Amino acid sequence: MNKVQDAVVDMYEQLPVPYGLVRFGVAPDHPEVKNCQDTFEEAAKSPLFNYIGNVRVGYDVELAKMKPHYDAILFSYGASEDKKLGIPGEETKGVYSAREFVGWYNGLPQFQHLAPDLASGDKAVVIGQGNVALDVARILLTPVDKLRHTDITEQALQTLSQSRVKDVKVVGRRGPLQVSFTVKEVRELMHIEDVAFRPVDLLADINPKKLPRVQRRITELLKKGTESLPQGAQRSWGLEFLQSPKSMNATESNQLSSVTFTKQAYAPDADSLSPTASVVSTNETSTLPASFAFRSVGYKSVAIPGFSDLGIPFDTKLGIIPNDPYGRIITSSAGPGNLTAGHLPGLYCAGWVKRGPTGVIASTMADAFTSADVIAEDWNANVPFLNSERSDNRSTGLGWEGVRADVEAKGVRALSWEDWKRIDLAERQRGEKKGKLRDKFGSVEEMLQVLDT
Ligand SMILES: Cc1cc2nc3c(=O)[nH]c(=O)nc-3n(C[C@H](O)[C@H](O)[C@H](O)COP(=O)(O)OP(=O)(O)OC[C@H]3O[C@@H](n4cnc5c(N)ncnc54)[C@H](O)[C@@H]3O)c2cc1C
């Protein structure tokens, strides 16, 4: 926002700690991915930036109360829910969403009580074939000693060290050339010590040389497989294709015992080599024994309470705030000024809530820069912003100070960037003692306690 002279940015975060999915989503054995935090640290050093941690917008502070004090509000609150399969048995014990499981091993306070009993069985099924699914498979299969020095939680290390899981199947609705995971993630799984990959029959007749680059590389990797053979290895994994989940089946004690799938076939007009090939259900079913199933079919954003007070629509089907391609929030019932028809003055979005729950950090940062650029562009073009109905055309300019008393009266303790840095230091120091990068606090209470010592 340095393109607007003297613009002050208040960043509200519902947790005491920043970084969203970079901290709570990105796998602990991918520390290099988290280097983007350095870029965020740089931005936070600006005297024009304020971090307001531990304050949940729409709950601890109402949007209608924020509005008079800001010229613009940008929503980039990610995707806090996940898509369900909508099949019988989804609530069975042993069935988890990837979001819960990933949040659990990464220390997200909300999921620290998950307690997956990975010692109660040896077969796991992961439903979905994206990178998050492969993250889940890799964490289940990686020897626990390889994770000890990462920032995975101590609780997760303990549970994983007792895990009996030795067979992971990653199941997709479409075929091997329609997967959405990437080469790097497959390669990592192929290189885990003493973990074998079961070859994919469907690839036998496919000549990788005839495929586009990305598909070719994935196909070559899958055809090559691992050096360890399934019969000799401690653990193994495999990919199952053209299977759509039909039901989760339970034992009498409501523990998952198997997952039934409806077999899929390529649609009559589909080209099975095309990444967009569609499939249709057949009458055949198949059942995989499993003690654990991880649903990894996508995250989902939801609306924040109070959107209607500001006239903000929400597309529940796509799970996004409707916006023009640049991040201006649009609605069919507005159309002010000389902007794209329907832009709600002063309201913008970025990240997963802008374009849906896909894309990596680099693409998320790129579209955040675009959203910031259009705010600057609009500001410099003198178009209406929030509070343009007021006689002076402007907000009070108070920002956080305009709502602070109200938030604090609710007993909410707002945190500054300096507060976060103290929590950060405490986590690093705890980690150092255990030979880890950091040892995360698993609850908001523990994080806040650091500030009282
Ligand atoms: C499991 C997983 C692994 C991933 N691994 C990689 C990887 O290895 N490499 C890579 O490049 N990308 C990876 N990604 C993608 C990357 O994490 C996302 O592209 C990126 O984090 C999305 O950014 P965002 O700001 O939209 O959402 P988020 O990162 O989720 O940030 C949203 C923030 O808003 C906060 N928030 C939510 N609601 C409120 C509210 N009401 N008030 C205040 N604050 C609120 C949340 O607490 C959160 O901090 C991964 C994603 C997942 C799910």
mmCIF file of C-alpha atoms in Angstrom, residues 7-310:
data_model
loop_
_atom_site.group_PDB
_atom_site.id
_atom_site.type_symbol
_atom_site.label_atom_id
_atom_site.label_comp_id
_atom_site.label_asym_id
_atom_site.label_seq_id
_atom_site.Cartn_x
_atom_site.Cartn_y
_atom_site.Cartn_z
ATOM 1 C CA ALA A 7 -1.806 5.025 3.918
ATOM 2 C CA VAL A 8 -2.011 3.186 7.235
ATOM 3 C CA VAL A 9 -2.799 -0.545 7.197
ATOM 4 C CA ASP A 10 -4.364 -2.341 10.175
ATOM 5 C CA MET A 11 -4.178 -6.118 9.784
ATOM 6 C CA TYR A 12 -6.696 -8.041 11.898
ATOM 7 C CA GLU A 13 -5.925 -11.688 12.651
ATOM 8 C CA GLN A 14 -8.231 -13.943 14.651
ATOM 9 C CA LEU A 15 -5.346 -15.841 16.249
ATOM 10 C CA PRO A 16 -2.588 -14.317 18.366
ATOM 11 C CA VAL A 17 -0.108 -15.522 15.728
ATOM 12 C CA PRO A 18 0.082 -14.485 12.061
ATOM 13 C CA TYR A 19 0.746 -16.346 8.776
ATOM 14 C CA GLY A 20 -2.427 -18.425 8.346
ATOM 15 C CA LEU A 21 -1.839 -21.545 6.272
ATOM 16 C CA VAL A 22 1.869 -20.817 5.950
ATOM 17 C CA ARG A 23 2.078 -21.702 9.637
ATOM 18 C CA PHE A 24 -0.883 -24.084 9.939
ATOM 19 C CA GLY A 25 -1.128 -25.653 6.459
ATOM 20 C CA VAL A 26 2.287 -25.906 4.796
ATOM 21 C CA ALA A 27 3.855 -29.209 5.814
ATOM 22 C CA PRO A 28 6.428 -29.087 8.636
ATOM 23 C CA ASP A 29 9.005 -30.879 6.481
ATOM 24 C CA HIS A 30 8.825 -28.023 3.939
ATOM 25 C CA PRO A 31 10.507 -25.276 5.995
ATOM 26 C CA GLU A 32 11.874 -23.583 2.874
ATOM 27 C CA VAL A 33 8.293 -22.788 1.769
ATOM 28 C CA LYS A 34 7.817 -20.792 4.953
ATOM 29 C CA ASN A 35 10.600 -18.383 3.968
ATOM 30 C CA CYS A 36 7.895 -16.124 2.550
ATOM 31 C CA GLN A 37 7.396 -15.062 6.173
ATOM 32 C CA ASP A 38 10.518 -12.920 5.751
ATOM 33 C CA THR A 39 8.666 -10.839 3.151
ATOM 34 C CA PHE A 40 5.784 -10.388 5.585
ATOM 35 C CA GLU A 41 8.228 -9.408 8.348
ATOM 36 C CA GLU A 42 9.574 -6.674 6.093
ATOM 37 C CA ALA A 43 6.086 -5.231 5.578
ATOM 38 C CA ALA A 44 5.405 -5.403 9.310
ATOM 39 C CA LYS A 45 8.431 -3.201 10.028
ATOM 40 C CA SER A 46 6.712 -0.214 8.442
ATOM 41 C CA PRO A 47 5.495 2.375 10.970
ATOM 42 C CA LEU A 48 2.352 2.567 8.837
ATOM 43 C CA PHE A 49 1.473 -1.084 9.565
ATOM 44 C CA ASN A 50 -0.413 -2.248 12.658
ATOM 45 C CA TYR A 51 -0.965 -5.865 13.593
ATOM 46 C CA ILE A 52 -4.121 -6.480 15.588
ATOM 47 C CA GLY A 53 -3.852 -10.100 16.622
ATOM 48 C CA ASN A 54 -6.360 -12.218 18.521
ATOM 49 C CA VAL A 55 -9.281 -10.168 17.175
ATOM 50 C CA ARG A 56 -11.806 -11.993 15.045
ATOM 51 C CA VAL A 57 -13.540 -9.743 12.554
ATOM 52 C CA GLY A 58 -17.301 -10.221 12.515
ATOM 53 C CA TYR A 59 -17.247 -11.684 16.040
ATOM 54 C CA ASP A 60 -14.993 -9.615 18.316
ATOM 55 C CA VAL A 61 -15.508 -6.533 16.204
ATOM 56 C CA GLU A 62 -18.526 -5.886 14.020
ATOM 57 C CA LEU A 63 -17.989 -4.794 10.456
ATOM 58 C CA ALA A 64 -20.629 -2.078 10.803
ATOM 59 C CA LYS A 65 -18.613 -0.606 13.686
ATOM 60 C CA MET A 66 -15.364 -0.754 11.723
ATOM 61 C CA LYS A 67 -16.745 0.923 8.640
ATOM 62 C CA PRO A 68 -16.844 4.567 9.850
ATOM 63 C CA HIS A 69 -13.159 4.390 10.761
ATOM 64 C CA TYR A 70 -11.740 2.988 7.530
ATOM 65 C CA ASP A 71 -11.650 4.180 3.933
ATOM 66 C CA ALA A 72 -11.201 0.663 2.608
ATOM 67 C CA ILE A 73 -11.502 -2.867 3.946
ATOM 68 C CA LEU A 74 -9.824 -5.799 2.208
ATOM 69 C CA PHE A 75 -10.922 -9.330 3.119
ATOM 70 C CA SER A 76 -8.277 -12.046 2.897
ATOM 71 C CA TYR A 77 -9.435 -14.455 5.565
ATOM 72 C CA GLY A 78 -8.811 -17.638 3.603
ATOM 73 C CA ALA A 79 -10.920 -20.771 3.772
ATOM 74 C CA SER A 80 -11.873 -21.896 7.257
ATOM 75 C CA GLU A 81 -13.993 -24.909 6.318
ATOM 76 C CA ASP A 82 -13.703 -27.864 3.980
ATOM 77 C CA LYS A 83 -15.818 -29.594 1.412
ATOM 78 C CA LYS A 84 -17.687 -32.688 2.517
ATOM 79 C CA LEU A 85 -18.238 -35.807 0.428
ATOM 80 C CA GLY A 86 -21.908 -36.040 1.357
ATOM 81 C CA ILE A 87 -21.851 -39.839 1.664
ATOM 82 C CA PRO A 88 -23.138 -42.126 4.436
ATOM 83 C CA GLY A 89 -20.739 -42.759 7.300
ATOM 84 C CA GLU A 90 -18.697 -39.582 6.945
ATOM 85 C CA GLU A 91 -18.951 -39.000 10.707
ATOM 86 C CA THR A 92 -17.572 -42.451 11.568
ATOM 87 C CA LYS A 93 -14.661 -42.617 14.028
ATOM 88 C CA GLY A 94 -11.429 -42.730 12.071
ATOM 89 C CA VAL A 95 -12.673 -40.422 9.300
ATOM 90 C CA TYR A 96 -10.947 -37.036 9.284
ATOM 91 C CA SER A 97 -10.828 -34.083 6.991
ATOM 92 C CA ALA A 98 -7.342 -33.278 5.743
ATOM 93 C CA ARG A 99 -7.921 -29.780 7.150
ATOM 94 C CA GLU A 100 -8.352 -31.162 10.679
ATOM 95 C CA PHE A 101 -5.424 -33.552 10.392
ATOM 96 C CA VAL A 102 -3.080 -30.969 8.859
ATOM 97 C CA GLY A 103 -4.185 -28.390 11.452
ATOM 98 C CA TRP A 104 -3.590 -30.962 14.192
ATOM 99 C CA TYR A 105 -0.006 -31.821 13.243
ATOM 100 C CA ASN A 106 0.764 -28.152 12.574
ATOM 101 C CA GLY A 107 -0.478 -26.933 15.975
ATOM 102 C CA LEU A 108 -3.681 -25.117 14.963
ATOM 103 C CA PRO A 109 -5.376 -24.552 18.353
ATOM 104 C CA GLN A 110 -8.814 -25.517 16.995
ATOM 105 C CA PHE A 111 -7.680 -29.096 16.272
ATOM 106 C CA GLN A 112 -5.338 -29.914 19.135
ATOM 107 C CA HIS A 113 -8.004 -32.205 20.619
ATOM 108 C CA LEU A 114 -8.313 -34.337 17.477
ATOM 109 C CA ALA A 115 -6.342 -37.257 18.987
ATOM 110 C CA PRO A 116 -6.229 -39.547 15.929
ATOM 111 C CA ASP A 117 -5.631 -43.058 17.222
ATOM 112 C CA LEU A 118 -3.126 -44.093 14.576
ATOM 113 C CA ALA A 119 -2.193 -47.165 16.609
ATOM 114 C CA SER A 120 -5.614 -48.715 16.071
ATOM 115 C CA GLY A 121 -5.096 -49.924 12.502
ATOM 116 C CA ASP A 122 -2.626 -50.212 9.657
ATOM 117 C CA LYS A 123 -4.539 -49.125 6.550
ATOM 118 C CA ALA A 124 -5.377 -45.571 5.578
ATOM 119 C CA VAL A 125 -7.233 -44.175 2.607
ATOM 120 C CA VAL A 126 -6.788 -40.587 1.472
ATOM 121 C CA ILE A 127 -9.603 -39.346 -0.730
ATOM 122 C CA GLY A 128 -8.499 -36.730 -3.247
ATOM 123 C CA GLN A 129 -5.410 -36.422 -5.408
ATOM 124 C CA GLY A 130 -4.044 -32.948 -4.812
ATOM 125 C CA ASN A 131 -0.922 -31.806 -2.984
ATOM 126 C CA VAL A 132 -2.699 -31.663 0.386
ATOM 127 C CA ALA A 133 -3.606 -35.360 -0.022
ATOM 128 C CA LEU A 134 0.052 -36.166 -0.691
ATOM 129 C CA ASP A 135 1.110 -34.074 2.334
ATOM 130 C CA VAL A 136 -1.170 -36.239 4.487
ATOM 131 C CA ALA A 137 0.194 -39.457 2.949
ATOM 132 C CA ARG A 138 3.797 -38.302 3.394
ATOM 133 C CA ILE A 139 3.329 -37.350 7.053
ATOM 134 C CA LEU A 140 1.715 -40.748 7.716
ATOM 135 C CA LEU A 141 4.558 -42.631 6.020
ATOM 136 C CA THR A 142 7.671 -40.642 6.931
ATOM 137 C CA PRO A 143 9.818 -42.222 9.659
ATOM 138 C CA VAL A 144 9.138 -40.102 12.717
ATOM 139 C CA ASP A 145 12.835 -39.385 13.312
ATOM 140 C CA LYS A 146 12.892 -37.439 10.052
ATOM 141 C CA LEU A 147 10.227 -35.096 11.438
ATOM 142 C CA ARG A 148 11.723 -34.502 14.887
ATOM 143 C CA HIS A 149 13.676 -31.404 13.895
ATOM 144 C CA THR A 150 10.784 -29.737 12.078
ATOM 145 C CA ASP A 151 8.143 -27.569 13.731
ATOM 146 C CA ILE A 152 5.584 -30.399 13.824
ATOM 147 C CA THR A 153 3.931 -30.490 17.257
ATOM 148 C CA GLU A 154 5.279 -32.703 20.024
ATOM 149 C CA GLN A 155 1.831 -34.252 20.309
ATOM 150 C CA ALA A 156 1.869 -35.224 16.635
ATOM 151 C CA LEU A 157 5.378 -36.682 16.984
ATOM 152 C CA GLN A 158 4.206 -38.771 19.909
ATOM 153 C CA THR A 159 1.133 -40.060 18.035
ATOM 154 C CA LEU A 160 3.056 -40.710 14.822
ATOM 155 C CA SER A 161 5.748 -42.613 16.715
ATOM 156 C CA GLN A 162 3.054 -45.054 17.858
ATOM 157 C CA SER A 163 1.328 -45.196 14.489
ATOM 158 C CA ARG A 164 0.785 -48.639 12.967
ATOM 159 C CA VAL A 165 -0.184 -47.230 9.572
ATOM 160 C CA LYS A 166 1.815 -49.032 6.910
ATOM 161 C CA ASP A 167 -0.411 -48.939 3.861
ATOM 162 C CA VAL A 168 -1.756 -45.679 2.396
ATOM 163 C CA LYS A 169 -3.971 -45.512 -0.668
ATOM 164 C CA VAL A 170 -4.550 -42.144 -2.306
ATOM 165 C CA VAL A 171 -7.778 -42.404 -4.252
ATOM 166 C CA GLY A 172 -9.080 -40.172 -7.040
ATOM 167 C CA ARG A 173 -12.312 -39.926 -8.971
ATOM 168 C CA ARG A 174 -10.556 -39.468 -12.296
ATOM 169 C CA GLY A 175 -7.530 -41.044 -13.966
ATOM 170 C CA PRO A 176 -3.740 -40.767 -13.678
ATOM 171 C CA LEU A 177 -3.509 -37.912 -16.170
ATOM 172 C CA GLN A 178 -6.104 -35.823 -14.357
ATOM 173 C CA VAL A 179 -4.416 -35.661 -10.939
ATOM 174 C CA SER A 180 -3.842 -32.229 -9.442
ATOM 175 C CA PHE A 181 -0.755 -33.003 -7.350
ATOM 176 C CA THR A 182 2.593 -31.812 -8.635
ATOM 177 C CA VAL A 183 5.878 -33.497 -9.523
ATOM 178 C CA LYS A 184 7.783 -32.334 -6.430
ATOM 179 C CA GLU A 185 5.284 -33.876 -4.019
ATOM 180 C CA VAL A 186 5.250 -37.235 -5.859
ATOM 181 C CA ARG A 187 9.026 -37.319 -5.983
ATOM 182 C CA GLU A 188 9.254 -36.756 -2.234
ATOM 183 C CA LEU A 189 6.939 -39.676 -1.571
ATOM 184 C CA MET A 190 9.009 -41.875 -3.876
ATOM 185 C CA HIS A 191 12.115 -41.088 -1.838
ATOM 186 C CA ILE A 192 10.946 -41.895 1.673
ATOM 187 C CA GLU A 193 13.228 -44.487 3.142
ATOM 188 C CA ASP A 194 11.780 -47.997 3.231
ATOM 189 C CA VAL A 195 8.462 -46.952 1.706
ATOM 190 C CA ALA A 196 7.480 -48.709 -1.515
ATOM 191 C CA PHE A 197 5.156 -47.469 -4.219
ATOM 192 C CA ARG A 198 2.768 -49.907 -5.825
ATOM 193 C CA PRO A 199 2.924 -49.518 -9.628
ATOM 194 C CA VAL A 200 -0.078 -48.065 -11.446
ATOM 195 C CA ASP A 201 -1.512 -50.585 -13.932
ATOM 196 C CA LEU A 202 -3.441 -47.922 -15.812
ATOM 197 C CA LEU A 203 -0.178 -46.328 -16.922
ATOM 198 C CA ALA A 204 1.269 -49.466 -18.497
ATOM 199 C CA ASP A 205 0.188 -48.603 -22.045
ATOM 200 C CA ILE A 206 0.859 -44.874 -21.874
ATOM 201 C CA ASN A 207 3.947 -43.508 -23.589
ATOM 202 C CA PRO A 208 5.025 -40.489 -21.494
ATOM 203 C CA LYS A 209 6.968 -38.986 -24.402
ATOM 204 C CA LYS A 210 3.683 -38.147 -26.095
ATOM 205 C CA LEU A 211 2.369 -36.153 -23.134
ATOM 206 C CA PRO A 212 2.688 -32.435 -22.300
ATOM 207 C CA ARG A 213 5.649 -31.636 -20.016
ATOM 208 C CA VAL A 214 3.987 -31.686 -16.574
ATOM 209 C CA GLN A 215 1.970 -34.835 -17.250
ATOM 210 C CA ARG A 216 5.008 -36.467 -18.814
ATOM 211 C CA ARG A 217 7.136 -35.897 -15.722
ATOM 212 C CA ILE A 218 4.460 -37.173 -13.343
ATOM 213 C CA THR A 219 3.814 -40.222 -15.530
ATOM 214 C CA GLU A 220 7.523 -41.024 -15.739
ATOM 215 C CA LEU A 221 7.823 -40.829 -11.967
ATOM 216 C CA LEU A 222 4.792 -43.019 -11.396
ATOM 217 C CA LYS A 223 6.013 -45.570 -13.940
ATOM 218 C CA LYS A 224 9.481 -45.643 -12.427
ATOM 219 C CA GLY A 225 8.131 -46.083 -8.879
ATOM 220 C CA THR A 226 10.477 -46.744 -5.969
ATOM 221 C CA GLU A 227 13.562 -48.862 -5.495
ATOM 222 C CA SER A 228 11.975 -50.652 -2.539
ATOM 223 C CA LEU A 229 9.529 -53.345 -3.508
ATOM 224 C CA PRO A 230 6.164 -53.556 -1.727
ATOM 225 C CA GLN A 231 6.861 -57.058 -0.405
ATOM 226 C CA GLY A 232 10.197 -56.052 1.175
ATOM 227 C CA ALA A 233 9.379 -52.577 2.494
ATOM 228 C CA GLN A 234 8.116 -51.572 5.945
ATOM 229 C CA ARG A 235 5.419 -49.361 4.502
ATOM 230 C CA SER A 236 3.861 -48.757 1.112
ATOM 231 C CA TRP A 237 1.591 -46.391 -0.731
ATOM 232 C CA GLY A 238 -0.345 -46.475 -3.941
ATOM 233 C CA LEU A 239 -2.697 -44.511 -6.123
ATOM 234 C CA GLU A 240 -6.186 -45.711 -6.975
ATOM 235 C CA PHE A 241 -7.959 -44.113 -9.911
ATOM 236 C CA LEU A 242 -11.488 -43.823 -11.269
ATOM 237 C CA GLN A 243 -13.115 -44.410 -7.876
ATOM 238 C CA SER A 244 -15.758 -42.148 -6.378
ATOM 239 C CA PRO A 245 -16.450 -42.598 -2.630
ATOM 240 C CA LYS A 246 -19.876 -44.113 -1.970
ATOM 241 C CA SER A 247 -19.914 -44.919 1.750
ATOM 242 C CA MET A 248 -17.728 -45.119 4.833
ATOM 243 C CA ASN A 249 -18.419 -48.428 6.550
ATOM 244 C CA ALA A 250 -18.142 -48.897 10.302
ATOM 245 C CA THR A 251 -17.678 -51.721 12.774
ATOM 246 C CA GLU A 252 -20.254 -52.232 15.522
ATOM 247 C CA SER A 253 -18.301 -49.839 17.708
ATOM 248 C CA ASN A 254 -18.561 -47.160 15.000
ATOM 249 C CA GLN A 255 -14.882 -47.419 14.015
ATOM 250 C CA LEU A 256 -14.141 -47.158 10.301
ATOM 251 C CA SER A 257 -13.578 -50.579 8.726
ATOM 252 C CA SER A 258 -13.672 -49.896 4.988
ATOM 253 C CA VAL A 259 -14.586 -47.417 2.287
ATOM 254 C CA THR A 260 -16.790 -48.363 -0.658
ATOM 255 C CA PHE A 261 -16.312 -46.671 -4.017
ATOM 256 C CA THR A 262 -18.341 -46.488 -7.204
ATOM 257 C CA LYS A 263 -16.120 -47.250 -10.158
ATOM 258 C CA GLN A 264 -15.905 -44.482 -12.725
ATOM 259 C CA ALA A 265 -15.305 -44.651 -16.462
ATOM 260 C CA TYR A 266 -14.253 -41.936 -18.877
ATOM 261 C CA ALA A 267 -17.248 -40.191 -20.407
ATOM 262 C CA PRO A 268 -17.914 -41.436 -23.974
ATOM 263 C CA ASP A 269 -16.602 -38.225 -25.544
ATOM 264 C CA ALA A 270 -13.659 -37.800 -23.130
ATOM 265 C CA ASP A 271 -9.999 -38.065 -24.093
ATOM 266 C CA SER A 272 -8.410 -40.034 -21.241
ATOM 267 C CA LEU A 273 -5.081 -38.292 -21.897
ATOM 268 C CA SER A 274 -6.561 -34.839 -21.378
ATOM 269 C CA PRO A 275 -6.134 -33.190 -17.947
ATOM 270 C CA THR A 276 -9.778 -32.113 -18.122
ATOM 271 C CA ALA A 277 -11.244 -35.506 -19.100
ATOM 272 C CA SER A 278 -14.581 -36.087 -17.411
ATOM 273 C CA VAL A 279 -15.824 -39.349 -15.929
ATOM 274 C CA VAL A 280 -19.174 -41.005 -15.296
ATOM 275 C CA SER A 281 -20.295 -43.532 -12.696
ATOM 276 C CA THR A 282 -20.617 -47.206 -13.578
ATOM 277 C CA ASN A 283 -22.727 -49.820 -11.769
ATOM 278 C CA GLU A 284 -19.660 -51.461 -10.263
ATOM 279 C CA THR A 285 -18.410 -50.877 -6.754
ATOM 280 C CA SER A 286 -15.240 -51.812 -4.915
ATOM 281 C CA THR A 287 -14.350 -51.733 -1.241
ATOM 282 C CA LEU A 288 -11.012 -50.915 0.348
ATOM 283 C CA PRO A 289 -10.380 -51.996 3.935
ATOM 284 C CA ALA A 290 -9.298 -48.987 6.024
ATOM 285 C CA SER A 291 -9.084 -47.952 9.655
ATOM 286 C CA PHE A 292 -8.578 -44.315 8.702
ATOM 287 C CA ALA A 293 -9.894 -42.161 5.909
ATOM 288 C CA PHE A 294 -8.772 -38.620 5.199
ATOM 289 C CA ARG A 295 -11.083 -36.495 3.097
ATOM 290 C CA SER A 296 -8.953 -34.164 0.998
ATOM 291 C CA VAL A 297 -11.317 -32.725 -1.573
ATOM 292 C CA GLY A 298 -10.784 -29.045 -0.940
ATOM 293 C CA TYR A 299 -11.098 -26.210 1.532
ATOM 294 C CA LYS A 300 -14.081 -23.843 1.566
ATOM 295 C CA SER A 301 -14.531 -20.180 2.504
ATOM 296 C CA VAL A 302 -17.646 -18.943 4.253
ATOM 297 C CA ALA A 303 -19.120 -15.477 4.773
ATOM 298 C CA ILE A 304 -18.234 -13.389 7.822
ATOM 299 C CA PRO A 305 -21.157 -12.309 10.038
ATOM 300 C CA GLY A 306 -22.141 -8.740 9.238
ATOM 301 C CA PHE A 307 -21.496 -8.883 5.492
ATOM 302 C CA SER A 308 -25.109 -7.906 4.887
ATOM 303 C CA ASP A 309 -24.632 -4.728 6.978
ATOM 304 C CA LEU A 310 -22.159 -3.570 4.346
#
